[in-house]
CSV table of C-alpha atoms in Angstrom, one decimal:
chain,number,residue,atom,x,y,z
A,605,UNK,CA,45.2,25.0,155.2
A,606,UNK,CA,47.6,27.2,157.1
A,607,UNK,CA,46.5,30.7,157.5
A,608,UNK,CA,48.9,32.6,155.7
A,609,UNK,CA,49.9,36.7,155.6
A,610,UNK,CA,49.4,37.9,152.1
A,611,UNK,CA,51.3,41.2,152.5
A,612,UNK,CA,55.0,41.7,151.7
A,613,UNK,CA,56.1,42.5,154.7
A,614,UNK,CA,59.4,44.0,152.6
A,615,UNK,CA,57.2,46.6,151.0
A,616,UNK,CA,58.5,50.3,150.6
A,617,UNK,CA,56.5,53.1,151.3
A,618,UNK,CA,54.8,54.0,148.3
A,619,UNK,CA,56.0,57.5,146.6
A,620,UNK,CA,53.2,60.3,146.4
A,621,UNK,CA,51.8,61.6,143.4
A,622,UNK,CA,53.5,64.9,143.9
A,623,UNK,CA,56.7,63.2,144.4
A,624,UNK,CA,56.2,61.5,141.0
A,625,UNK,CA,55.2,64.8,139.8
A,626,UNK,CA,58.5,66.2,140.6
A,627,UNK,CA,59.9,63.9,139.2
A,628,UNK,CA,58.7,63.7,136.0
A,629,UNK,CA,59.1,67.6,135.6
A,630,UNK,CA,62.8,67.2,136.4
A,631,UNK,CA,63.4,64.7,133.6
A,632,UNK,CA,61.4,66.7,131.3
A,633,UNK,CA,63.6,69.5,132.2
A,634,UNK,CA,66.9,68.0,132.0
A,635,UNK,CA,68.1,69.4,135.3
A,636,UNK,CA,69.0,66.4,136.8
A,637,UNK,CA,72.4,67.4,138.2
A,638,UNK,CA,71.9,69.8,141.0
A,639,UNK,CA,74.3,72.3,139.7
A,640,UNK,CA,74.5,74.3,137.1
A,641,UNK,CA,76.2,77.7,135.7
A,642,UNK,CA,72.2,79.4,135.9
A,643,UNK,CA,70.4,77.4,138.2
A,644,UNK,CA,70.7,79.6,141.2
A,645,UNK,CA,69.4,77.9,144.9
A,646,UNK,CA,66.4,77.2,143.3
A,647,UNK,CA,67.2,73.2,142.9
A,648,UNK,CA,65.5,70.7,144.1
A,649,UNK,CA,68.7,69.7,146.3
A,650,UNK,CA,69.2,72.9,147.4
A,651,UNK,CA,65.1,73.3,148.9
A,652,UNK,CA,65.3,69.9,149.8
A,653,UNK,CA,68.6,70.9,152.1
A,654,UNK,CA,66.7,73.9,153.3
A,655,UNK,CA,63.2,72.3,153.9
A,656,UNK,CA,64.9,69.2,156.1
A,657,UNK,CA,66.8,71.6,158.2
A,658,UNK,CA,64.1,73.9,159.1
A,659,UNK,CA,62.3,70.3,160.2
A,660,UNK,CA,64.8,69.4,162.0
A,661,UNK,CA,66.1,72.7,163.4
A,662,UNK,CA,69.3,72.7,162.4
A,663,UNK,CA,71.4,75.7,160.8
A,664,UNK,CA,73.2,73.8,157.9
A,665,UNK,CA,72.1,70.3,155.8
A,666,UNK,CA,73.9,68.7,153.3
A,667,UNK,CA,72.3,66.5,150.6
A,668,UNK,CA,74.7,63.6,149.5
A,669,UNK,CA,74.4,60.0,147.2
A,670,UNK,CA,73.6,57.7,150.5
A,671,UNK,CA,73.2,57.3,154.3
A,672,UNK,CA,77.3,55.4,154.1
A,673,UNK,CA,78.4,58.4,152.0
A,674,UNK,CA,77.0,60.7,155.1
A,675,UNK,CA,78.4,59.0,157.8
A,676,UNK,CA,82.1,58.6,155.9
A,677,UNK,CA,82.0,62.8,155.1
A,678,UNK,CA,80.8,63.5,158.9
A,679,UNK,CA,83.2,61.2,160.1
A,680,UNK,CA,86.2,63.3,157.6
A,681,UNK,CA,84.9,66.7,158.1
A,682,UNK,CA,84.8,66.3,162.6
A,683,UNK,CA,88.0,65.6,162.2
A,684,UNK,CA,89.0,61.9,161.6
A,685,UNK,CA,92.1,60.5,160.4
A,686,UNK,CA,93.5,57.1,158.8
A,687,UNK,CA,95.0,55.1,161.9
A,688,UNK,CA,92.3,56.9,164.4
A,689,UNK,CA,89.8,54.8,166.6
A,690,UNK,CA,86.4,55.3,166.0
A,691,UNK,CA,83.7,54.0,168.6
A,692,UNK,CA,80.4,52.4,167.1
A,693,UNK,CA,77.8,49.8,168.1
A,694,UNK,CA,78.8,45.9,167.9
A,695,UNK,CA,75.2,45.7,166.5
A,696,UNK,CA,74.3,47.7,163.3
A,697,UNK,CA,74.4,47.3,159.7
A,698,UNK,CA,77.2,47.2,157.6
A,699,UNK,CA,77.3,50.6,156.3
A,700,UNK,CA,78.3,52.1,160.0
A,701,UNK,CA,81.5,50.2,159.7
A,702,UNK,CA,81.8,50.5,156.2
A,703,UNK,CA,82.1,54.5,156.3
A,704,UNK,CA,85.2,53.7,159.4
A,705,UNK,CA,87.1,51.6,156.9
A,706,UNK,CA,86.0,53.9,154.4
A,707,UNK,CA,87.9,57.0,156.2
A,708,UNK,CA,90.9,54.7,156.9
A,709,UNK,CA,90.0,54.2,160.8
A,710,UNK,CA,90.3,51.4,163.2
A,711,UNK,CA,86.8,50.3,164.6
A,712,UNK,CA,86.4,50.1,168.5
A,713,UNK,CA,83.2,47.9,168.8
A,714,UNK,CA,81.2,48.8,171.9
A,715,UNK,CA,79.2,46.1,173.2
A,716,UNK,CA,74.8,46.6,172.9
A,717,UNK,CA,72.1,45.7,175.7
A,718,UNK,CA,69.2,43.8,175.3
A,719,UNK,CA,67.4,46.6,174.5
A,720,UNK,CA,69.2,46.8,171.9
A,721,UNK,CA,70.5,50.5,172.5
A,722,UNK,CA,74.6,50.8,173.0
A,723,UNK,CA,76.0,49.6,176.7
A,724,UNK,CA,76.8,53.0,178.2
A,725,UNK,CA,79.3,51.5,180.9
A,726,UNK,CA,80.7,50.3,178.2
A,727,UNK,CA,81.4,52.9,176.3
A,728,UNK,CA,83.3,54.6,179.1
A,729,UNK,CA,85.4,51.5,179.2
A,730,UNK,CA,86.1,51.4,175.7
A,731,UNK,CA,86.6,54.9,175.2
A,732,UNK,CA,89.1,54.9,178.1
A,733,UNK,CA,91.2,52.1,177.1
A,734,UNK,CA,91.5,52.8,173.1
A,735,UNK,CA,91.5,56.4,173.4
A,736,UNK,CA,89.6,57.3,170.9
A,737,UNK,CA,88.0,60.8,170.0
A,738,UNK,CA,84.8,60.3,168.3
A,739,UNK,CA,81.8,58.1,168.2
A,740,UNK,CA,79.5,56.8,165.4
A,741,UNK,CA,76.4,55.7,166.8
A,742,UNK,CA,74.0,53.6,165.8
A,743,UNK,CA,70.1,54.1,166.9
A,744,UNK,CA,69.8,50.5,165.8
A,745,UNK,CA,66.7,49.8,164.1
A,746,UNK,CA,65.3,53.0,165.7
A,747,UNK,CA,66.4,52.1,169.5
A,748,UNK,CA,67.4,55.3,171.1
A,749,UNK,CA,70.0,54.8,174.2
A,750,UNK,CA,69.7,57.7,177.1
A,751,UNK,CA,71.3,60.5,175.0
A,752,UNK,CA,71.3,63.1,178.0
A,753,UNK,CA,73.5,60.2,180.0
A,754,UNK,CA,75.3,59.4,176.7
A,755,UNK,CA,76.3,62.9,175.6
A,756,UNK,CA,77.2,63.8,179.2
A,757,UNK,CA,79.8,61.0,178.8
A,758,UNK,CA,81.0,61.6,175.5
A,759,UNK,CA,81.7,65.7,176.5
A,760,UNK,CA,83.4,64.9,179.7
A,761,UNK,CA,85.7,62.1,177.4
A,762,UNK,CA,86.1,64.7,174.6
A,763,UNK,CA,84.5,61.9,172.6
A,764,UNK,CA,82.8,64.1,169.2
A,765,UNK,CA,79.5,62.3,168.3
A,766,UNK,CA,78.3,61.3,165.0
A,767,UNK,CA,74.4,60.3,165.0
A,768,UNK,CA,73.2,57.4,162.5
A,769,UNK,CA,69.9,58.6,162.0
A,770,UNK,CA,68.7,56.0,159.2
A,771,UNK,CA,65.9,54.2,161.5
A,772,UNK,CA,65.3,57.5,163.5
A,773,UNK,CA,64.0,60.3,161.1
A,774,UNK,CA,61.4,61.9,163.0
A,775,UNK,CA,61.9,60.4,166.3
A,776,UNK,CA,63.2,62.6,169.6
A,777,UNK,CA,64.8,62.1,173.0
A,778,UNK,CA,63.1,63.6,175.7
A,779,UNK,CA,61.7,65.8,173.3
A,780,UNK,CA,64.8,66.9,171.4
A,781,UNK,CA,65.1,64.6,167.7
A,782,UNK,CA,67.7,62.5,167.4
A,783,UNK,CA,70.7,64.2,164.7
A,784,UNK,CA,70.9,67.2,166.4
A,785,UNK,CA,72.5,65.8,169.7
A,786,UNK,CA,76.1,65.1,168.0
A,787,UNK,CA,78.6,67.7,165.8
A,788,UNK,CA,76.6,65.8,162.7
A,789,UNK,CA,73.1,63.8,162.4
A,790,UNK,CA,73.4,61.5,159.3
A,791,UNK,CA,69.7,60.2,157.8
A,792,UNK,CA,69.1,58.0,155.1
A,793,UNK,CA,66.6,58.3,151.7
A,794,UNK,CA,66.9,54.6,150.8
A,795,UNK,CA,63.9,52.8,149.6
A,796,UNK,CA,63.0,50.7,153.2
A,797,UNK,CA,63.4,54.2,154.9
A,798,UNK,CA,61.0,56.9,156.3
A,799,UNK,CA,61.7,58.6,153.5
A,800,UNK,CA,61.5,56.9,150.6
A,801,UNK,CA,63.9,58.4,147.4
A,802,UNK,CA,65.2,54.5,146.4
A,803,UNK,CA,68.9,56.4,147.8
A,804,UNK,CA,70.3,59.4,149.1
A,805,UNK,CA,71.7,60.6,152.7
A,806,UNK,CA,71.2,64.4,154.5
A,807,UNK,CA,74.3,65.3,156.9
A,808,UNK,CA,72.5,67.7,159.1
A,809,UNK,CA,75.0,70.3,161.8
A,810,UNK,CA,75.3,73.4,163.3
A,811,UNK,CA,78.7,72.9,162.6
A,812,UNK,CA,79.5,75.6,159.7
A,813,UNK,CA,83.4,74.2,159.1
A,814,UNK,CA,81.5,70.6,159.1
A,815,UNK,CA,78.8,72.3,157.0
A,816,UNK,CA,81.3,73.7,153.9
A,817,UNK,CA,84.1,70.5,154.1
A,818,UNK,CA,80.8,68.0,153.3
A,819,UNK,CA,79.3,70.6,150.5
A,820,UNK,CA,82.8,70.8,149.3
A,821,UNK,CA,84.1,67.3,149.6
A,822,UNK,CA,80.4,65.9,148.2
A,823,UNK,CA,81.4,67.4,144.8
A,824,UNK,CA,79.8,71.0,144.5
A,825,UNK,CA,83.2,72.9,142.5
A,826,UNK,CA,83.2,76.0,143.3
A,827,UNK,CA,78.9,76.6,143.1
A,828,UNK,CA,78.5,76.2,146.5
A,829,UNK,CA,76.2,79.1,146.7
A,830,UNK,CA,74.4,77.0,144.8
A,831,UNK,CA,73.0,75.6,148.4
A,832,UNK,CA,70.7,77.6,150.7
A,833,UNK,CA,71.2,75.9,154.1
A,834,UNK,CA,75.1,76.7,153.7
A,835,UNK,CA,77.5,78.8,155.8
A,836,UNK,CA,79.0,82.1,154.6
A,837,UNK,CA,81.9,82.6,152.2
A,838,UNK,CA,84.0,83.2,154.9
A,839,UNK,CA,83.7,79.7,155.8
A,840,UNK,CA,84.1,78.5,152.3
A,841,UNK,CA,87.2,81.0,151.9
A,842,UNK,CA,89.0,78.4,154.9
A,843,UNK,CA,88.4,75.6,152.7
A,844,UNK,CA,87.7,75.6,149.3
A,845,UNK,CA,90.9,75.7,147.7
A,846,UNK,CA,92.0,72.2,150.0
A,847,UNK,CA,89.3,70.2,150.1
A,848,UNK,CA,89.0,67.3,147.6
A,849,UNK,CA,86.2,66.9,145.3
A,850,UNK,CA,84.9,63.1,146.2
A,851,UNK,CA,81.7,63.4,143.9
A,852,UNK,CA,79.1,62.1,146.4
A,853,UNK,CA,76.6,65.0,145.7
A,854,UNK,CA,72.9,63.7,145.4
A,855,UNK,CA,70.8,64.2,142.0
A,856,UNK,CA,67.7,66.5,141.6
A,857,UNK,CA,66.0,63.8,140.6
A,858,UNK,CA,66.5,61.7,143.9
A,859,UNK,CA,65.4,65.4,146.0
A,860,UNK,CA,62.4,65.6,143.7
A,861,UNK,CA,61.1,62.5,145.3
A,862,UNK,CA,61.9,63.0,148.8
A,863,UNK,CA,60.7,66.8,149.4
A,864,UNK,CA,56.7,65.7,149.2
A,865,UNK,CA,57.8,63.4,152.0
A,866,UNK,CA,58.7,65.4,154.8
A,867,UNK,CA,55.7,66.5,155.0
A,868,UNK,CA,54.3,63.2,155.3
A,869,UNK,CA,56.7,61.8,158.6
A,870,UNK,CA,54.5,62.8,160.9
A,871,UNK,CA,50.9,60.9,159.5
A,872,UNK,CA,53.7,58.0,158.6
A,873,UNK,CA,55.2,58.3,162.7
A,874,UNK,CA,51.7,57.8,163.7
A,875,UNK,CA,50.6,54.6,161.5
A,876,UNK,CA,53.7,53.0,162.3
A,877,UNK,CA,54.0,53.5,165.7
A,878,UNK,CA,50.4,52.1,165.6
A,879,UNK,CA,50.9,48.9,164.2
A,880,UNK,CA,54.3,48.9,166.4
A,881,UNK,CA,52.4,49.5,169.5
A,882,UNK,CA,49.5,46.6,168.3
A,883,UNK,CA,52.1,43.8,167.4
A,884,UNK,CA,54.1,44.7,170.2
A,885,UNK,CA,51.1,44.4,172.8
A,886,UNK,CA,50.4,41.0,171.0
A,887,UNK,CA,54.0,39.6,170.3
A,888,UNK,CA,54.3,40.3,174.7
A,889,UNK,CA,51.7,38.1,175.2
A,890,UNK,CA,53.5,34.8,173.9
A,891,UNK,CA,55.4,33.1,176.4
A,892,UNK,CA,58.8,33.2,175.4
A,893,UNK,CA,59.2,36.1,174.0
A,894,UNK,CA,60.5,39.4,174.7
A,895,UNK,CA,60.7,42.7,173.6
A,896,UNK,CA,62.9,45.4,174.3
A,897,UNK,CA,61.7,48.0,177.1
A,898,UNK,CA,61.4,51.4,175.4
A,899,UNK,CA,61.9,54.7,177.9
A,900,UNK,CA,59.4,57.0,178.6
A,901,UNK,CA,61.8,59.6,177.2
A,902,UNK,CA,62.0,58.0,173.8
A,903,UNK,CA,59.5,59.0,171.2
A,904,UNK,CA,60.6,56.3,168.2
A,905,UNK,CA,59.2,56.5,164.9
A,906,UNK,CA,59.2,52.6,164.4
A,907,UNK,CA,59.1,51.1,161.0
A,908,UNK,CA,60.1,47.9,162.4
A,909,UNK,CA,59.8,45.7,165.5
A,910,UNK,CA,62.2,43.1,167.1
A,911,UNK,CA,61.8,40.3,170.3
A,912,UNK,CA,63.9,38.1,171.7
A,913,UNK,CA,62.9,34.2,171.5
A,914,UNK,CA,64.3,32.2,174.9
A,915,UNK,CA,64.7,28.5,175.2
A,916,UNK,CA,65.2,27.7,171.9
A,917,UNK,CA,68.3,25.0,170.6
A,918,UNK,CA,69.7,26.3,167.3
A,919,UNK,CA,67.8,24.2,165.1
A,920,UNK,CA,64.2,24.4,166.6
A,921,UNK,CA,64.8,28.0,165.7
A,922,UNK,CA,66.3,28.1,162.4
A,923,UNK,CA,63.0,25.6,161.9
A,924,UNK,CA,60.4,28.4,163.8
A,925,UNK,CA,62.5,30.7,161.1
A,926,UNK,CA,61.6,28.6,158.2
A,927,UNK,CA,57.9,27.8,159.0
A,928,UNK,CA,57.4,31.6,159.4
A,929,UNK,CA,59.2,32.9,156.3
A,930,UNK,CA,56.6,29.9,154.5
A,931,UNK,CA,53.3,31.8,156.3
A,932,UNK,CA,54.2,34.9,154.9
A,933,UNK,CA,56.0,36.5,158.1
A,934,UNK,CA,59.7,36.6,157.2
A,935,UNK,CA,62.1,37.3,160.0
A,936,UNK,CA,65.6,37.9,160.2
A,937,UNK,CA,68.2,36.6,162.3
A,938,UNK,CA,71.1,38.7,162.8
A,939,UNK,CA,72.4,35.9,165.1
A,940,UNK,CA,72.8,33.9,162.0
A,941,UNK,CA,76.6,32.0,161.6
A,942,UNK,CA,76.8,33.5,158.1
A,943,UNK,CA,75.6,36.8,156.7
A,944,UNK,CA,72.1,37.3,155.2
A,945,UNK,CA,70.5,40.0,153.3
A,946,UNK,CA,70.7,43.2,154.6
A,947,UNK,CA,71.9,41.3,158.2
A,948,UNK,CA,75.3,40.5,159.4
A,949,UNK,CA,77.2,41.0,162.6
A,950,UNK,CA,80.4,42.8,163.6
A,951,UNK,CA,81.7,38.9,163.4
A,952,UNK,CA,81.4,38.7,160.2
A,953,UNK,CA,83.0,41.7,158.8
A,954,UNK,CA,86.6,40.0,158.0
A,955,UNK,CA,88.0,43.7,157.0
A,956,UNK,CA,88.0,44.7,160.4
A,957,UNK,CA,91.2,44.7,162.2
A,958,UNK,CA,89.7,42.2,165.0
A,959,UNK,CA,86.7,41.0,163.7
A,960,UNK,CA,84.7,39.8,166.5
A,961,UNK,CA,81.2,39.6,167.8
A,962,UNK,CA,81.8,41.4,171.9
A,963,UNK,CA,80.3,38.3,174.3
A,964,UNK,CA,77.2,40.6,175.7
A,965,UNK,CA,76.4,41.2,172.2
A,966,UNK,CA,76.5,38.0,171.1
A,967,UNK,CA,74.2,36.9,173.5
A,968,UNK,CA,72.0,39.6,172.4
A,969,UNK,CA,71.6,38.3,169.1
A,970,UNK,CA,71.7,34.9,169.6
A,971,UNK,CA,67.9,34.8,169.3
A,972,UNK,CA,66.9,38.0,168.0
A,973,UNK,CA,64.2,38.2,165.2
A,974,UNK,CA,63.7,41.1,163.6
A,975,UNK,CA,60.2,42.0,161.4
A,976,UNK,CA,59.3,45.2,158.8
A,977,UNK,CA,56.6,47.1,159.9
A,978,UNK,CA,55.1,48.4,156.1
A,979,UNK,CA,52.7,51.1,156.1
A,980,UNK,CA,50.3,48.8,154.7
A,981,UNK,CA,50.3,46.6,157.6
A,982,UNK,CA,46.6,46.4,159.0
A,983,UNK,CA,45.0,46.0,162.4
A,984,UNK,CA,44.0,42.4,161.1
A,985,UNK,CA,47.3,42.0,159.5
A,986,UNK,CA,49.2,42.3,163.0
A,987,UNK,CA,46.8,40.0,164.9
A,988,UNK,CA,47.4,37.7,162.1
A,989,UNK,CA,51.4,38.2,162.1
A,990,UNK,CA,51.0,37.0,166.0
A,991,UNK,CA,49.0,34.3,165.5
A,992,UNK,CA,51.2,32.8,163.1
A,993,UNK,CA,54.3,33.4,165.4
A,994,UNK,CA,52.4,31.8,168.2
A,995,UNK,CA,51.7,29.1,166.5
A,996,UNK,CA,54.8,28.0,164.8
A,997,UNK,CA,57.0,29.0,168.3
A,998,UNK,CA,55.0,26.3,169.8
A,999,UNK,CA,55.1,23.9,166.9
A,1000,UNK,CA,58.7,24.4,167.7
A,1001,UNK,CA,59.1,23.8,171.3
A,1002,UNK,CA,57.1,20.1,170.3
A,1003,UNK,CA,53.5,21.9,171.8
């Protein structure tokens, strides 16, 4: 019989004990809405605000409902309007674009390199020739372009950045961590995330008008003192009385969860970049494939790995696909003709004005697998996730 991997590859990390302790003594409370007319700063949102900025080293963090919601109020509060252009990645997952259609924008989809990170020549050209003002980028499944060259651009275009930080909490450029490049860094609390909370986002600045539009717009009424990384009430006095309330505020409930788990990024960085660095030294050493180069100057935290598979006709690879997925290793193809799962591409998104997959990107994806890397991955486990890849890429080229 086949040798087969036994572990779900789609596994979460688990939630800690004291996480599940918070959590429990917030539904025994009742305080599950972060605000109330006695509650002070005290709430769990409000330390969970305070504790992630500190870790990041930011002034101001604001806790919202999801990673989309984060992106959608950074985008509103830097200054974006219905009608503007928005640059983002070709390749990224549909919440990026979703939180452009969400703010009434036009998406301008810059085209991605095979290592996966956004072209920067590109960029210029895009930038140039749509005029647009700001920038939502994607560090795509925790691929970090050259952000010294890429916010050297973006300043001398008057481009305003807004970081995606889903696949990147914890990780750094040249030593500084990715969300604190751009006017906003937006991270994600979802279940397959470093952080683990089922949902939730953090908009991160040092931006105090950004800061008090996102507490205000995310639904805090007028108990915005209610938050401890938060500007003054000057600040608030600018904008409180015209800011809508768009109810996207996150739950003590969902902060109770995540607080025990910033503490527990770093031991998490290291076991994934581990098993990253073992399947990635193994996965090399197929013929065939290839993996994306990573910088010297990128420190990734990376809870999943991707390669590229040449010389492959369509359906010897949807077949390699298949005899995987039956082994227990289940890949996905975001170079699929329809959408799957969590994957689609910038093709497929029919609510864009010009929906399109760019040619360079296109190519990119044509063949691109991409695997979870769960914490309970072992040592045996990758040499086992290789084999089976070995094996069934040559069962598909008829070796």
């Amino acid at each position: 019989m086949a040798e087969r991997l036994t572990l779900d590859l789609s596994a979460p990390p688990s939630i800690p004990e004291d996480g599940i302790a918070a959590a429990e003594a917030v539904l025994r409370s009742g305080w599950t809405h972060r605000y109330g007319e006695t509650l002070g700063d005290a709430s769990e949102a409000a330390l969970l605000e305070a504790e992630f900025a500190a870790h990041l080293g930011t002034r101001y963090c604001v806790a919202v409902n999801s990673c989309g919601s984060a992106m959608y109020l950074a985008l509103l509060c830097t200054g974006v309007r219905p009608g503007d252009r928005v640059l983002m990645n070709a390749f990224t997952l549909a919440p990026v674009p979703g939180a452009v259609a969400h703010a009434g924008a036009e998406h301008v989809l810059v085209e991605v390199t095979p290592d996966l990170v956004i072209d920067l020549d590109d960029l210029v050209r895009k930038a140039q020739a749509s005029g647009a003002r700001h920038l939502l980028l994607s560090h795509m499944r925790g691929h970090i372009a050259d952000m010294t060259r890429l916010m050297a651009i973006c300043d001398d275009l008057g481009v305003a950045v807004i970081e995606d930080c889903a696949h990147t909490m914890g990780a750094r450029w040249a030593g500084r961590p990715t969300g604190t490049f751009g006017q906003a860094g937006c991270f994600s609390l979802q279940a397959y995330k470093h952080v683990n909370a089922g949902e939730g986002g953090l908009i991160a600045t040092d931006d105090e008008d950004v800061a008090a539009r996102a507490i205000l717009h995310s639904g805090s009424y007028m108990l915005y003192r209610q938050h401890r990384a938060r500007p003054s009430d000057e600040v608030f006095a600018r904008w409180k009385d015209v800011t809508p309330n768009y109810s996207m505020r996150m739950s003590n409930l969902v902060a109770a969860v995540a607080r025990p788990q910033i503490g527990l990024l770093a031991e998490r960085a290291r076991i994934w970049n581990d098993r990253y660095g073992r399947l990635a030294g193994l996965l090399r050493a197929i013929p065939g494939l290839r993996l994306p180069h990573r910088p010297q100057e990128e420190e990734f935290v990376q809870s999943s790995i991707q390669f590229a598979v040449a010389d492959l006709e369509e359906a010897a690879f949807t077949s390699f696909l298949a005899r995987c997925r039956a082994r227990g290793v289940y890949l996905k193809w975001f170079g699929a003709r329809e959408a799957e799962g969590y994957t689609s591409v910038s093709g497929q998104w029919r609510y864009l004005a010009d929906p399109h997959t760019p040619p360079g990107t296109a190519k990119v994806l044509e063949r691109l697998c991409d695997m979870r890397i769960p914490l309970a991955l072992t040592e045996a486990d990758c040499e086992t996730v290789a084999r089976i890849v070995a094996e069934e890429l040559a069962a598909a080229k008829g070796g």
